[in-house]
Every structure is written in structure tokens, then in C-alpha cells.
XYZ file of C-alpha atoms in Angstrom:
611
model
C 98.519 81.599 210.439
C 98.399 77.833 209.683
C 95.389 76.533 211.542
C 95.102 73.075 210.116
C 97.817 70.493 210.644
C 95.725 67.504 210.216
C 95.267 64.988 207.425
C 92.846 62.406 208.229
C 94.073 59.410 206.366
C 97.533 59.134 207.834
C 97.010 57.399 211.197
C 94.874 54.422 210.779
C 95.131 53.270 207.223
C 97.512 50.507 208.367
C 94.428 48.534 209.171
C 93.257 48.769 205.644
C 96.561 47.828 204.304
C 96.652 44.720 206.463
C 93.169 43.819 205.287
C 94.206 44.076 201.714
C 96.384 41.105 202.039
C 93.435 38.879 202.767
C 91.112 40.089 200.049
C 90.726 38.823 196.524
C 92.687 40.685 193.902
C 90.684 42.789 191.426
C 91.161 41.631 187.750
C 92.568 44.119 185.409
C 90.168 45.971 183.155
C 90.372 48.106 180.045
C 91.383 51.519 181.089
C 90.609 55.038 179.818
C 87.585 57.159 180.380
C 85.900 56.575 176.994
C 85.873 52.802 177.454
C 84.529 53.217 180.995
C 81.936 55.696 179.969
C 80.598 53.494 177.024
C 79.144 50.937 179.380
C 77.819 53.293 182.067
C 74.099 52.470 182.686
C 71.721 55.334 182.973
C 69.834 55.906 186.143
C 66.072 55.334 186.168
C 63.919 58.271 185.072
C 63.012 60.731 187.718
C 59.785 60.237 189.504
C 57.472 62.520 191.442
C 58.926 61.679 194.800
C 60.489 64.309 196.934
C 63.966 65.280 195.870
C 63.326 63.837 192.331
C 65.492 64.880 189.426
C 68.169 67.522 189.203
C 68.183 70.350 191.840
C 68.463 74.085 191.499
C 68.719 77.064 193.940
C 66.498 79.920 194.837
C 67.916 82.381 197.313
C 69.109 80.228 200.208
C 67.023 77.228 199.244
C 67.884 74.099 197.247
C 64.869 72.938 195.299
C 64.053 69.706 193.458
C 62.709 69.603 189.957
C 59.233 70.237 191.253
C 60.495 73.375 193.164
C 60.031 71.635 196.525
C 62.783 72.591 199.025
C 65.150 69.667 199.919
C 67.749 69.271 202.615
C 71.095 67.590 202.107
C 71.655 65.339 205.216
C 74.443 62.990 204.292
C 77.600 61.285 204.905
C 81.190 61.425 203.440
C 82.506 57.976 202.186
C 86.140 58.438 201.353
C 88.663 56.334 199.456
C 88.667 57.008 195.729
C 91.073 59.900 196.563
C 93.606 57.616 198.176
C 95.985 55.035 196.853
C 93.276 52.416 197.015
C 91.445 54.386 194.201
C 88.122 53.122 195.494
C 85.771 53.696 198.492
C 87.217 52.140 201.559
C 85.634 49.359 203.482
C 84.897 47.125 200.384
C 87.621 44.789 201.896
C 85.000 43.995 204.561
C 81.609 44.456 203.113
C 79.590 44.523 199.834
C 79.043 48.096 198.441
C 75.318 47.576 198.335
C 75.140 46.625 201.939
C 77.008 49.845 202.874
C 74.591 52.058 200.867
C 71.605 50.203 202.201
C 72.827 50.822 205.819
C 73.359 54.578 205.088
C 69.788 54.880 203.874
C 68.463 52.834 206.737
C 70.218 55.308 209.227
C 68.433 58.229 207.579
C 71.240 59.687 205.505
C 69.883 60.876 202.162
C 73.132 62.001 200.382
C 76.583 60.636 199.845
C 79.646 62.843 199.272
C 82.353 60.744 197.326
C 85.924 62.347 197.391
C 88.107 61.382 194.422
C 91.423 62.550 193.001
C 92.389 63.245 189.336
C 94.379 60.030 189.400
C 91.184 57.987 188.648
C 90.908 59.556 185.229
C 94.121 57.646 184.325
C 92.396 54.133 184.422
C 93.511 53.329 187.878
C 92.799 49.837 189.233
C 91.057 49.741 192.657
C 92.967 47.924 195.436
C 91.154 46.476 198.417
C 87.867 44.983 197.063
C 86.833 41.735 198.669
C 85.220 39.488 195.992
C 85.244 36.211 197.871
C 81.944 34.320 198.525
C 80.114 36.446 195.936
C 80.804 39.743 197.754
C 81.099 42.703 195.383
C 80.761 40.200 192.595
C 79.734 42.941 189.974
C 82.968 44.881 190.660
C 85.405 42.262 189.388
C 87.572 43.604 186.508
C 86.355 47.107 186.887
C 88.610 50.218 186.913
C 88.067 52.968 189.466
C 85.583 55.007 187.475
C 83.576 51.899 186.539
C 83.331 51.077 190.282
C 82.220 54.632 190.951
C 79.517 54.133 188.310
C 78.235 51.065 190.249
C 78.138 53.045 193.519
C 76.424 56.034 192.080
C 73.819 53.998 190.226
C 73.015 51.818 193.200
C 72.803 54.881 195.479
C 70.384 56.497 193.088
C 68.256 53.336 192.932
C 68.218 53.183 196.701
C 66.924 56.822 196.839
C 70.158 58.587 197.856
C 71.743 61.540 195.980
C 75.499 61.798 195.276
C 77.873 64.804 195.375
C 81.157 64.172 193.720
C 84.033 65.898 195.468
C 87.423 66.651 193.709
C 89.307 66.132 196.972
C 92.909 65.958 195.704
C 94.849 66.539 192.520
C 96.508 63.181 193.083
C 96.364 60.487 195.655
C 99.605 61.683 197.470
C 97.805 64.365 199.474
C 95.966 67.626 199.720
C 96.878 70.796 197.897
C 96.271 74.394 198.899
C 95.385 75.481 195.419
C 93.210 73.764 192.793
C 96.257 72.930 190.798
C 99.832 71.680 191.295
C 102.966 71.430 189.111
C 101.942 67.849 188.249
C 98.285 68.583 187.832
C 97.838 71.949 186.137
C 94.606 73.901 185.913
C 93.941 72.678 182.429
C 93.839 68.987 183.754
C 91.506 70.019 186.583
C 89.143 71.776 184.229
C 89.280 68.842 181.721
C 88.543 66.208 184.357
C 85.684 68.338 185.898
C 84.107 68.477 182.445
C 84.748 64.818 181.851
C 83.088 63.572 185.076
C 80.229 65.910 184.601
C 79.597 64.559 181.112
C 80.030 60.947 182.393
C 76.918 61.321 184.707
C 74.840 63.616 182.297
C 71.335 62.134 182.384
C 71.873 60.490 185.688
C 70.195 62.673 188.221
C 71.570 60.556 191.118
C 74.532 62.869 190.811
C 73.173 66.328 191.766
C 76.455 68.304 191.871
C 80.221 68.574 192.000
C 82.390 69.966 194.827
C 85.074 71.785 192.741
C 88.021 71.402 195.104
C 88.417 70.353 198.707
C 89.603 72.865 201.279
C 91.452 75.549 199.423
C 93.813 77.323 201.917
C 96.539 79.797 202.078
C 97.894 81.085 199.786
C 94.417 80.815 198.216
C 92.524 84.020 198.452
C 88.954 85.176 197.785
C 88.366 88.277 195.670
C 92.114 89.334 195.397
C 91.992 89.278 191.653
C 95.184 87.254 191.150
C 94.238 84.530 188.796
C 96.962 82.199 190.154
C 95.532 82.306 193.742
C 91.953 83.701 193.605
C 89.818 80.719 194.449
C 86.604 82.656 193.615
C 87.799 83.272 190.046
C 88.952 79.679 189.748
C 85.645 78.348 190.947
C 83.969 80.384 188.235
C 86.200 78.813 185.663
C 85.617 75.321 187.177
C 81.884 75.731 187.458
C 81.651 76.819 183.833
C 83.605 73.669 182.726
C 81.160 71.535 184.664
C 77.996 73.302 183.246
C 79.318 73.162 179.740
C 78.958 69.303 180.025
C 75.856 69.246 182.257
C 74.047 72.430 182.857
C 71.782 70.960 185.438
C 74.290 70.165 188.105
C 74.797 72.174 191.323
C 78.266 73.868 191.724
C 79.492 73.380 195.203
C 82.109 76.016 196.093
C 84.124 75.826 199.294
C 85.602 78.725 201.159
C 89.270 79.500 201.677
C 91.343 79.770 204.940
C 91.931 83.548 205.245
C 90.128 86.685 204.205
C 91.186 90.168 205.113
C 93.455 88.780 207.791
C 90.797 86.601 209.452
C 91.506 82.936 209.335
C 89.546 79.636 210.123
C 89.408 76.104 208.940
C 90.728 75.230 205.476
C 87.768 75.603 203.217
C 85.742 77.170 205.967
C 86.074 80.956 205.305
C 83.263 82.398 203.113
C 83.496 85.822 204.471
C 84.267 87.274 200.966
C 81.357 85.416 199.114
C 78.907 88.156 199.942
C 81.078 90.879 198.435
C 82.567 88.793 195.751
C 79.976 86.114 194.690
C 80.629 83.278 192.373
C 78.922 84.200 189.152
C 78.131 81.600 186.490
C 76.564 81.583 183.073
C 73.747 79.295 184.268
C 71.605 80.903 187.026
C 70.692 79.116 190.248
C 73.561 76.630 190.506
C 75.848 77.917 193.195
C 75.823 76.310 196.642
C 78.566 77.568 199.063
C 80.215 74.975 201.233
C 81.937 75.299 204.616
C 83.973 72.857 206.624
C 84.044 72.950 210.466
C 85.822 70.732 212.915
C 86.413 70.132 216.649
C 89.606 69.942 218.844
C 90.274 66.264 217.675
C 91.423 67.832 214.377
C 93.029 70.965 215.632
C 92.851 73.597 218.412
C 91.301 76.936 217.489
C 91.067 80.155 219.524
C 87.248 80.014 219.880
C 87.559 76.664 221.793
C 89.280 78.532 224.625
C 87.144 81.553 224.649
C 85.498 81.838 228.188
C 82.140 82.107 226.347
C 82.431 78.782 224.603
C 80.185 77.183 223.460
C 77.812 80.200 223.409
C 80.326 82.005 221.192
C 80.060 79.455 218.300
C 76.997 80.719 216.487
C 78.708 84.033 216.117
C 81.845 82.374 214.704
C 79.646 80.552 212.142
C 77.529 83.493 211.263
C 80.736 85.416 210.463
C 82.346 82.848 208.304
C 79.472 81.371 206.370
C 75.986 81.403 208.196
C 75.334 84.925 207.037
C 75.016 83.790 203.461
C 71.981 81.670 204.421
C 70.531 84.041 206.976
C 70.705 86.950 204.558
C 69.134 84.814 201.759
C 72.178 85.155 199.559
C 72.672 81.496 198.699
C 72.307 77.942 200.169
C 75.099 76.803 202.588
C 76.075 73.223 202.795
C 78.539 72.144 205.623
C 80.359 69.560 203.521
C 82.457 68.234 206.251
C 82.351 68.291 210.074
C 83.440 65.603 212.403
C 84.995 64.647 215.800
C 86.093 61.724 217.923
C 83.875 63.042 220.667
C 86.694 62.157 222.977
C 86.802 65.554 224.899
C 84.009 67.509 226.560
C 84.863 70.441 224.330
C 84.183 68.381 221.283
C 80.950 67.087 222.703
C 79.906 70.623 223.387
C 80.918 71.786 219.920
C 78.937 69.127 218.172
C 75.797 69.733 220.144
C 76.046 73.541 219.406
C 76.613 72.895 215.799
C 73.667 70.534 215.500
C 71.607 73.152 217.304
C 72.818 75.770 214.734
C 71.982 73.579 211.788
C 68.601 72.188 213.143
C 65.570 73.087 211.056
C 63.113 75.280 212.898
C 59.485 76.179 212.436
C 60.776 79.361 210.706
C 62.931 77.488 208.206
C 61.651 73.977 207.911
C 63.169 72.257 204.823
C 64.605 75.725 204.092
C 67.784 75.142 206.136
C 71.579 74.327 206.064
C 72.546 71.179 204.289
C 75.319 68.962 205.631
C 77.450 65.696 205.095
C 79.108 64.329 208.166
C 82.821 63.342 208.070
C 82.778 60.401 207.869
C 81.130 56.998 207.234
C 84.622 55.393 207.465
C 85.984 54.478 210.841
C 89.513 54.770 209.449
C 89.585 58.580 209.661
C 92.424 59.115 211.981
C 91.325 62.393 213.773
C 87.602 61.972 213.705
C 86.674 58.337 213.387
C 83.471 57.527 211.786
C 79.714 56.532 211.943
C 80.728 52.928 211.548
C 82.835 51.265 214.246
C 86.175 49.551 213.435
C 84.377 46.421 212.312
C 82.893 48.305 209.436
C 79.485 47.030 210.295
C 78.216 48.151 213.692
C 77.209 51.793 214.213
C 78.671 54.300 216.720
C 75.204 55.009 218.093
C 76.390 57.877 220.277
C 77.875 59.837 217.361
C 74.985 59.035 215.048
C 72.564 59.994 217.803
C 73.882 63.533 217.839
C 72.713 63.820 214.296
C 69.273 62.448 214.696
C 67.627 65.956 214.915
C 69.043 67.266 211.669
C 68.354 64.204 209.440
C 65.791 64.726 206.630
C 63.464 62.500 204.645
C 64.958 60.267 201.985
C 64.571 61.053 198.265
C 62.580 57.964 197.147
C 64.095 55.479 194.834
C 63.004 52.545 192.812
C 64.061 49.761 195.247
C 61.875 48.036 197.708
C 62.419 47.361 201.316
C 64.502 50.472 201.862
C 67.398 48.835 200.080
C 67.462 49.725 196.425
C 66.768 46.315 194.866
C 68.474 43.930 197.225
C 65.948 41.107 197.501
C 68.223 38.293 198.683
C 67.307 37.163 202.234
C 70.005 35.991 204.548
C 70.622 32.401 205.291
C 68.683 30.685 208.132
C 70.457 30.947 211.558
C 71.636 27.547 212.750
C 72.695 26.123 216.110
C 70.164 27.761 218.189
C 70.607 26.540 221.714
C 69.461 27.329 225.277
C 72.499 28.632 227.229
C 70.870 29.255 230.583
C 67.566 29.593 232.417
C 66.253 31.085 235.617
C 62.804 31.228 237.054
C 62.092 34.289 234.850
C 64.480 34.264 231.944
C 65.854 32.149 229.107
C 69.276 32.826 227.425
C 69.881 31.737 223.833
C 72.736 31.585 221.379
C 73.041 30.521 217.771
C 75.459 30.479 214.775
C 75.732 33.611 212.618
C 73.851 33.702 209.385
C 75.298 34.923 206.022
C 74.022 37.274 203.374
C 75.044 38.618 199.954
C 75.590 42.015 201.515
C 75.697 41.861 205.298
C 73.510 40.530 208.144
C 72.602 43.524 210.362
C 70.648 41.825 213.128
C 68.441 39.007 214.384
C 64.893 38.850 215.464
C 63.954 36.470 218.208
C 60.472 34.883 218.388
C 58.820 33.158 221.466
C 56.235 31.026 219.646
C 54.824 33.316 216.962
C 55.469 36.526 218.939
C 58.535 38.652 218.267
C 60.028 39.331 221.652
C 63.290 41.092 220.698
C 66.174 41.878 218.458
C 69.967 41.468 218.708
C 72.905 42.572 216.789
C 74.897 39.633 218.115
C 74.366 35.917 218.227
C 72.922 35.881 221.674
C 69.796 37.075 223.375
C 68.063 36.724 226.872
C 64.353 36.726 227.097
C 63.146 38.017 230.476
C 59.896 38.449 232.454
C 58.826 34.865 232.104
C 56.784 32.526 234.350
C 58.614 30.011 236.540
C 58.426 26.297 235.633
C 56.974 27.011 232.266
C 58.107 25.682 228.795
C 58.751 28.147 225.898
C 59.488 27.668 222.268
C 62.016 29.965 220.445
C 63.062 30.541 216.908
C 65.413 33.158 215.261
C 65.305 35.033 212.005
C 68.157 37.021 210.335
C 67.725 40.247 208.530
C 69.754 42.559 206.432
C 69.974 46.399 205.909
C 67.470 46.224 202.996
C 64.790 44.592 205.309
C 65.050 41.157 203.857
C 64.292 38.525 206.507
C 65.341 34.809 206.640
C 63.221 31.798 207.301
C 62.897 30.865 210.891
C 65.563 28.729 212.517
C 64.876 25.291 213.965
C 62.906 25.688 217.177
C 64.236 24.951 220.650
C 62.325 24.531 223.799
C 63.400 25.854 227.199
C 61.764 25.511 230.640
C 62.285 28.124 233.292
C 63.304 27.096 236.807
C 60.611 26.394 239.325
C 59.683 28.882 241.968
C 60.161 26.636 244.918
C 63.707 25.579 246.187
C 65.409 26.491 242.984
C 68.317 28.787 242.637
C 68.290 31.977 240.659
C 70.728 34.833 240.488
C 70.955 38.525 239.637
C 73.917 40.759 238.712
C 74.625 44.424 239.251
C 77.444 46.295 237.519
C 79.296 49.488 238.769
C 81.870 51.436 236.884
C 85.088 53.342 237.619
C 85.304 55.261 234.332
C 88.292 57.511 233.525
C 87.648 58.109 229.834
C 90.457 56.204 228.088
C 89.541 53.111 230.189
C 87.531 51.867 233.083
C 87.001 48.996 235.549
C 83.632 47.343 236.108
C 82.835 45.562 239.303
C 80.072 42.954 239.105
C 78.165 41.659 242.114
C 76.346 38.294 241.571
C 73.573 37.621 244.153
C 71.663 34.357 244.618
C 68.019 35.245 244.472
C 66.687 31.735 244.989
C 66.121 29.486 248.013
C 68.785 26.903 247.140
C 72.536 27.393 246.791
C 73.897 27.844 243.287
C 76.541 25.459 241.855
C 77.609 27.741 239.085
C 76.719 30.968 237.316
C 77.193 32.934 234.175
C 76.793 36.694 233.626
C 76.378 38.234 230.202
C 76.172 41.870 228.990
C 76.626 43.938 225.801
C 79.280 46.582 225.261
C 80.109 48.436 222.062
C 83.068 47.110 220.077
C 84.954 50.279 221.054
C 85.326 48.830 224.572
C 87.887 46.076 224.717
C 88.280 43.810 227.905
C 92.028 43.722 228.734
C 92.044 41.921 232.019
C 89.679 40.274 234.674
C 89.622 38.803 238.105
C 87.519 36.299 240.033
C 85.756 35.101 236.779
C 86.526 33.560 233.439
C 85.716 36.565 231.160
C 85.411 36.253 227.436
C 84.511 39.012 224.856
C 83.121 38.196 221.439
C 82.126 41.240 219.424
C 79.695 43.219 221.654
C 78.997 40.284 224.049
C 81.009 40.008 227.266
C 80.389 36.814 229.326
C 81.774 35.861 232.669
C 81.565 32.448 234.335
C 82.373 31.445 237.758
C 85.730 29.949 238.771
C 86.089 26.844 240.833
C 86.032 28.504 244.130
C 83.116 30.952 243.780
C 80.395 28.982 241.876
C 78.511 28.114 245.065
C 76.511 30.973 246.542
C 74.158 30.514 249.436
C 70.644 31.874 249.276
C 70.712 35.670 249.553
C 74.590 35.445 249.479
C 76.808 37.106 246.872
C 80.234 37.171 245.230
C 82.001 39.767 243.141
C 84.278 39.747 240.111
C 85.698 42.528 237.917
C 87.057 43.496 234.489
C 89.248 46.200 233.118
C 88.617 47.699 229.594
C 90.173 50.265 227.387
C 88.413 52.543 224.845
C 89.304 52.399 221.148
C 86.329 54.542 220.388
C 85.799 57.633 222.619
C 82.095 57.483 221.961
C 81.721 54.004 223.269
C 79.120 53.879 226.104
C 80.044 51.559 229.040
C 76.720 51.404 230.819
C 75.207 47.923 230.549
C 72.580 45.776 232.155
C 74.003 42.322 232.953
C 71.973 39.153 232.998
C 72.805 36.313 235.422
C 71.961 32.666 234.711
C 72.446 29.696 237.124
C 74.432 27.133 235.167
C 74.219 24.066 237.393
């Protein structure tokens, strides 16, 4: 029974290809593993912080070098396994900014998929080096770029798990070898990459092969198809080069006639364990997905979602619960588009959540994926490669774990460059109780992640856009404002030039309010907005502003001039409805479509009298 018809890189990589035309080409570099390895910098020496050094296992626990239990709570960042031969998104952002943001969101581990192609000296495609972005990646081959990402992640306090995802960039394989990439190549490359990072404890382990599936078997004894025996050979190859690494072994698809997700069936591991010459190194890995990837019989079970813990117990959870070995859910993800998917993710998070009984002694995980261009799941990042899908990330909040230290300051692994000062700060509207501001975006060597707004010397709020409305003010009062930009590492710019705004008086002046109601059908919606004159004089014009996720795109509007810029939607009156009598009102509307199923449409609009 073939249960998995997906491949997650086939539907939306056109965006990446289009982006490549606009980026700076990467200069050719010397190829070959030995040349790349010779200039690989060593990671800083391990410290006494939690998660320090290399890790090992004890029963179902993963322990750090000081025998403290640690929890993998991470993210998949794919791309090295594709024809780009490098992590995706570097056409939009600096790699340091990406890693800083991962840490700032509470992820402590990065799983980096790769294919065996990168051992051939491949040149990465799609790295933007304009304006100083990714400047230290110019001229590097794929493995050398991987060195940079690994070392920076380690400095920032993240651990890295390397994932042999594919034999070549062309696609997935059921077995760990193909006619073009024999087992001997797989073993040699596993040994090579283990040796490459020997002494660099940022890399804690290697996932030997991604998602073995039929005809791969577990415990059948056929050396051509028995993944358990192959995992032992692969694990020994890794440990011969670096005996301190963890060996992550995924499941298969089918065991004794019982089938599940590719790589998700570990029913045979209890009876036929992976046995290695170095003790306390095996971590079993399962993959689990929702209906946005493929339909499965348990989703239509009348008991769903209450049936799911039993499904997980049967396939892989028993290994942890019986104290046989640690279990790491190396991939799980969903678009969150359907109610079933939302129920599935909620149930899985509950299953993985640490309890008073387990504490740090719990399942590990890495979510699929950081990338927004995963066709059947989407990512933690939105399509702009910068803003966060806060709904999806919010599901994971309860199962995140403390970070693992690092030598960098400010939560950013050594990034000490502050953004430029925001310019063009201006007052865009006032009422008796509010002031609306806008400014020109700042720039940064990695990426600006937000702005802090100050009223005098007091920080009154933050914005991820270049606009902000300060409310709760006193009528007929002058206020001074400045804005500072910040990046993911916590660096903050100097203050902008100050502007002064005076709120409207409380007498015969006009003011306005706005109320938004939704007709939401999932893939799209309409929003009707009512603008009411709250003052004692007629308005001459008005403007309404609200924030929507970038996954909501305005497609049409009526009775207002509506514009959308990033997350900011603004609507101004037309010639016939700018005048509103005291206590009177007018309405306008917009229609929007969802490009991100997790995009939340609820919003609090702000109204400003403009004349």
C-alpha cells in the first residue's frame, strides 16, 4: 500500500527560481572535499552551559556531556538536497539573520537535509550577495557554505543534525542506495561528513537516510532491503570517523503488513534493535504528517483525534514509553488548512508535550519546515521569508525547550551591527486620543525584524511594519515621537529624528472610529468596515488602517481607496463619502484571498480624521 504520494519541493519552487534571476551569482570556488575541509574553522570549545558538547543516550533520554537531559526542539531548513545545493531563502536574506531568528523564536536545533551531490564540489545557486548580504559566502562551494551555517549556528547556541535526505538532487529514494549512488558511495560520504565536523560539537548527529519506504524492510534479513542492517553499516561508518556523534535512524513504511508514513514505522525496532559498536548512540526517528500531505485511514476513524495516541504508540511511541531508546520526530508539518489538520497538530503537540513525569525526559522534534516553499506544508516563515506564521508557530510554543547557550551576545551569535536609523518619520493622522505615524524602512547587515516607537523617552509599542498608531492620549496635547529599528540579534539603532504631533481638541472637533466585521469562508473572505463620526463636527475626510498577515491578499474593494503594503491595509474615503455628520456613519468593504491557510483575519482597525 503506497501511502505517501507527496514530494514537498515540487509545487512552489518556481518562486525560488524566479528569485534567482535577481540575485548576484556565486563565484566559482575550488572544488573537492579535501580543499573544502582544509579551511573549515573549528567551533568554540564546549562550555558548561546546558546542552554543551557532544550528546549520548541513556535509555529513552538524550544527555549532554555533563549527563543532563536535553530536548531537541528544532526546525528543518531544507535546500542543500535540491538543485540549488544550498539552504533555501538566501536569495532573500543573510544566513546569519535566519539563524538568529530561529533562536529568537525558541528553536534550539536545525536539521539540515543534503544530498550526496554536494560531495562533488557543487556550486550553490541562489545566494544573494548584493549590498553586503551573505558576503562571506562568495566563492564557496556547497560544503563550504554548510561549514559557515554550522559554525554560526553553534556560535549562536543551536545544535545541528545533518540529514542525508537524498542520494542526488533529483528526488527521494526508497532505499539508501540507487544504481547511480551505490551503498559504497553512501557509506564513504557518511564517513566523510562525520570526519569533516569531528571536533565541532555544534553537529551532534547524522540522520542516515530520509524516509526509507517499500520495499525497505525492518528485520527481514535481506541485506539489499533490510534498512535495520543498513543502518548498522551506516552508523558504524559514521562512528569510525567520529565516535561521539548520535546516529539517527528513521523507520520504514511497512512492518508485518502494517503500513504508515514513509520513515514512520518503527514497530520492528523493539524486536530488532539497531546495534552499534559504540554504546549509547542510537536515536530512533519517526515522521508524521497531516492530510495536507496525504490521506490516511486514521483521519477518517470516528474516534479521531482521540485515536491518534494509539497510532503513535504502536508505530514509535512505545520505544520511548518502554525506556528502550530516545525518539525524535524528525519531521511533522501541515498547512493547517483543514479542521482535521488543526486537530491532528493539536493532538500531536499534546502527545509530545513534556509533563511533570518526564520533564526534559521527553520526545524530541524538528518541525517541517522553516521554509515557506514546502508545497504541501508551508513553513514557519511566510512567503516573504521574513515574517512569521504566528498561528503555526504558536501551536509549538508548549513543546519548545531552552536553548543550548552559545558564545554570541544578544541572542544572536556574534552579530553586533545595529540597523540604520529609520528616516522620514511623519505624522499621518491624529484624533482627540490617538496619533498615527509612518516612516521609511531601515536596513541591516542581516535583516530588520521590527521597530520600537517612543513617546518622549517611554517606549509605547512595537511594529513589524513601518507604521504605528499610538492611542489612549489626551485631547489637545502635543507629543514627541521617535522610532528605533532592531534586528533578530537584539541590536537596536539610534533614535530617528523626532516629530511632534498634537491631538485634536475635545470641543467641536471631529473624530472617528472604525469597526470591522468578517464573512470568512476559509479560502477567502469579505470584510465590511463601518466608519462612525465620534466628534461634534462633521468630518471632511477619513482614513482607516489595520494589520493583516501577509497570507491575506486584498483582491478588490468598494466605497474606499484601499491599498495594501506588506501587513498594512489602509483605506481612504472617496469624494462622495468623506463628509460624515456627527454620530453619522458610512461603510466600505474589501475582499481578500488566503495564500496561507493559517492567516488570521481578525483585526482592530484605527480611524483617523484627515481633514
